[in-house]
Amino acid sequence: MRTYSPKASETERAWWIVDADGQVLGRLASEVATVLRGKHKPTYTPHLDCGDHVIIVNAERVVVTANKSDRKILYRHSGYPGGLRSETLGEAMRRRPAEVVRRSVRGMLPHTRLGRQMLRKLKVYAGPVHPHEAQRPQPLPLHRRTP
């Protein structure tokens, strides 16, 4: 008896679409990261990228709980001395909402070459329109909490 180990060439990738309208940012990001990694499949292998493609639309309508939009500060650095830039989550959501959602998903993926490869399969759009209709994406069933 031998243990089955899937190969990268055997991976079949599906396309999923998620409507972020009214979704909580962190819960949405964790479920999307699970699909990007491939942990929802029975053939999940930690050292391979066996995840699916995910399209997130309506990123501008995502919700954050409590008063994080005023108190949470996002940092980025240009790489030059004195190049640290900061802004609140609310300012970033007004300026580039798709980048805020992409960044929150990125934080839940592995911080390695494999994680960067997984992040390339994520497409985020601020509005309801996306250019991936030819891939025929299916709606991703999210685990919603009932209040």
C-alpha positions as a printed Julia matrix, in Angstrom:
147×3 Matrix{Float64}:
   0.0    0.0     0.0
   1.4    3.39   -1.0
   0.31   6.83    0.09
  -1.18   8.88   -2.73
   0.51  12.22   -3.31
  -1.08  14.5    -5.93
   1.08  16.18   -8.54
   0.8   19.8    -9.6
  -0.22  18.75  -13.13
  -3.2   16.77  -11.76
  -4.74  19.8   -10.04
  -8.06  20.99  -11.46
  -8.87  24.6   -10.71
 -12.41  25.95  -10.48
 -13.46  29.59  -10.57
 -15.54  30.99   -7.7
 -17.2   34.38   -7.3
 -17.94  36.06   -3.96
 -20.19  39.06   -3.45
 -18.67  41.03   -0.57
 -21.76  43.2    -0.09
 -22.52  43.2     3.65
 -19.83  40.61    4.48
 -17.5   41.1     7.46
 -13.98  41.68    6.16
 -12.05  39.21    8.35
 -14.54  36.36    8.0
 -14.69  36.83    4.24
 -10.89  36.9     4.0
 -10.43  33.69    6.0
 -12.88  31.73    3.85
 -11.36  33.04    0.63
  -7.86  32.16    1.88
  -9.03  28.6     2.56
 -10.25  28.22   -1.02
  -7.07  29.8    -2.46
  -4.96  27.3    -0.51
  -7.12  24.36   -1.57
  -7.99  23.2     1.94
 -11.6   22.65    0.87
 -10.52  19.79   -1.41
  -9.85  16.21   -0.32
  -6.6   16.26   -2.32
  -5.11  19.16   -0.3
  -1.34  18.99   -0.08
   0.56  21.57    2.0
   3.57  21.82   -0.32
   1.54  22.34   -3.54
  -0.69  25.12   -4.78
  -3.87  23.11   -5.33
  -6.36  25.92   -4.7
  -8.96  27.52   -6.93
  -9.37  30.98   -8.48
 -11.55  33.44   -6.54
 -13.19  36.65   -7.79
 -14.41  39.13   -5.17
 -16.86  41.8    -6.35
 -18.36  44.77   -4.45
 -15.27  45.15   -2.27
 -16.31  48.73   -1.51
 -19.37  47.42    0.36
 -17.51  45.16    2.8
 -18.18  45.75    6.51
 -15.78  46.06    9.43
 -16.97  45.49   12.97
 -16.71  47.82   15.97
 -14.85  51.07   15.22
 -11.93  49.55   13.33
 -12.36  51.95   10.43
 -11.23  54.8    12.71
  -8.76  53.03   14.99
  -7.03  50.39   12.85
  -3.95  51.81   11.16
  -2.46  50.3     8.01
   1.26  50.76    7.36
   3.36  50.46    4.25
   7.0   51.26    3.61
   8.55  52.51    0.39
  11.92  50.91    1.14
  13.66  54.24    1.55
  14.74  55.86    4.85
  11.78  57.75    6.31
   9.45  56.01    3.86
   6.92  54.68    6.39
   3.39  55.68    5.4
   0.29  55.12    7.5
  -3.44  55.66    7.12
  -6.55  54.49    8.9
  -8.63  51.62    7.56
 -11.49  54.03    6.76
  -9.24  56.25    4.64
  -7.87  53.2     2.8
 -11.4   51.88    2.14
 -12.4   55.22    0.6
  -9.23  55.42   -1.51
  -8.72  51.8    -2.68
 -11.25  49.28   -1.27
 -10.05  46.42   -3.47
  -6.53  46.75   -2.09
  -7.8   46.56    1.51
  -9.62  43.28    0.81
  -6.64  41.84   -1.11
  -4.3   42.78    1.73
  -6.49  41.13    4.38
  -6.59  37.88    2.36
  -2.82  38.08    1.83
  -2.3   38.18    5.59
  -4.08  34.84    5.93
  -1.98  33.02    3.33
   1.52  31.59    3.89
   4.25  34.24    3.74
   6.35  32.26    1.27
   6.79  31.86   -2.49
   3.86  29.44   -2.4
   1.67  32.06   -0.72
   2.53  34.64   -3.38
   1.63  32.1    -6.05
  -1.73  31.49   -4.34
  -2.43  35.22   -4.12
  -2.11  35.56   -7.92
  -5.34  33.53   -8.23
  -7.29  36.22   -6.33
  -9.08  38.92   -8.34
 -10.72  41.77   -6.38
 -12.98  44.46   -7.86
 -14.5   47.44   -6.06
 -17.76  47.33   -8.01
 -20.08  44.59   -9.3
 -18.46  44.34  -12.77
 -15.59  41.92  -13.54
 -13.97  40.73  -16.8
 -13.99  37.0   -16.01
 -17.38  35.91  -17.36
 -15.69  33.56  -19.86
 -14.47  31.38  -16.98
 -18.09  30.88  -15.81
 -17.45  31.39  -12.07
 -19.77  29.68   -9.61
 -20.99  31.43   -6.42
 -18.89  30.38   -3.44
 -21.04  29.08   -0.56
 -19.93  31.04    2.5
 -20.58  29.95    6.07
 -22.75  32.78    7.33
 -23.35  33.28   11.0
 -26.91  33.91   12.02
 -27.31  36.74   14.56
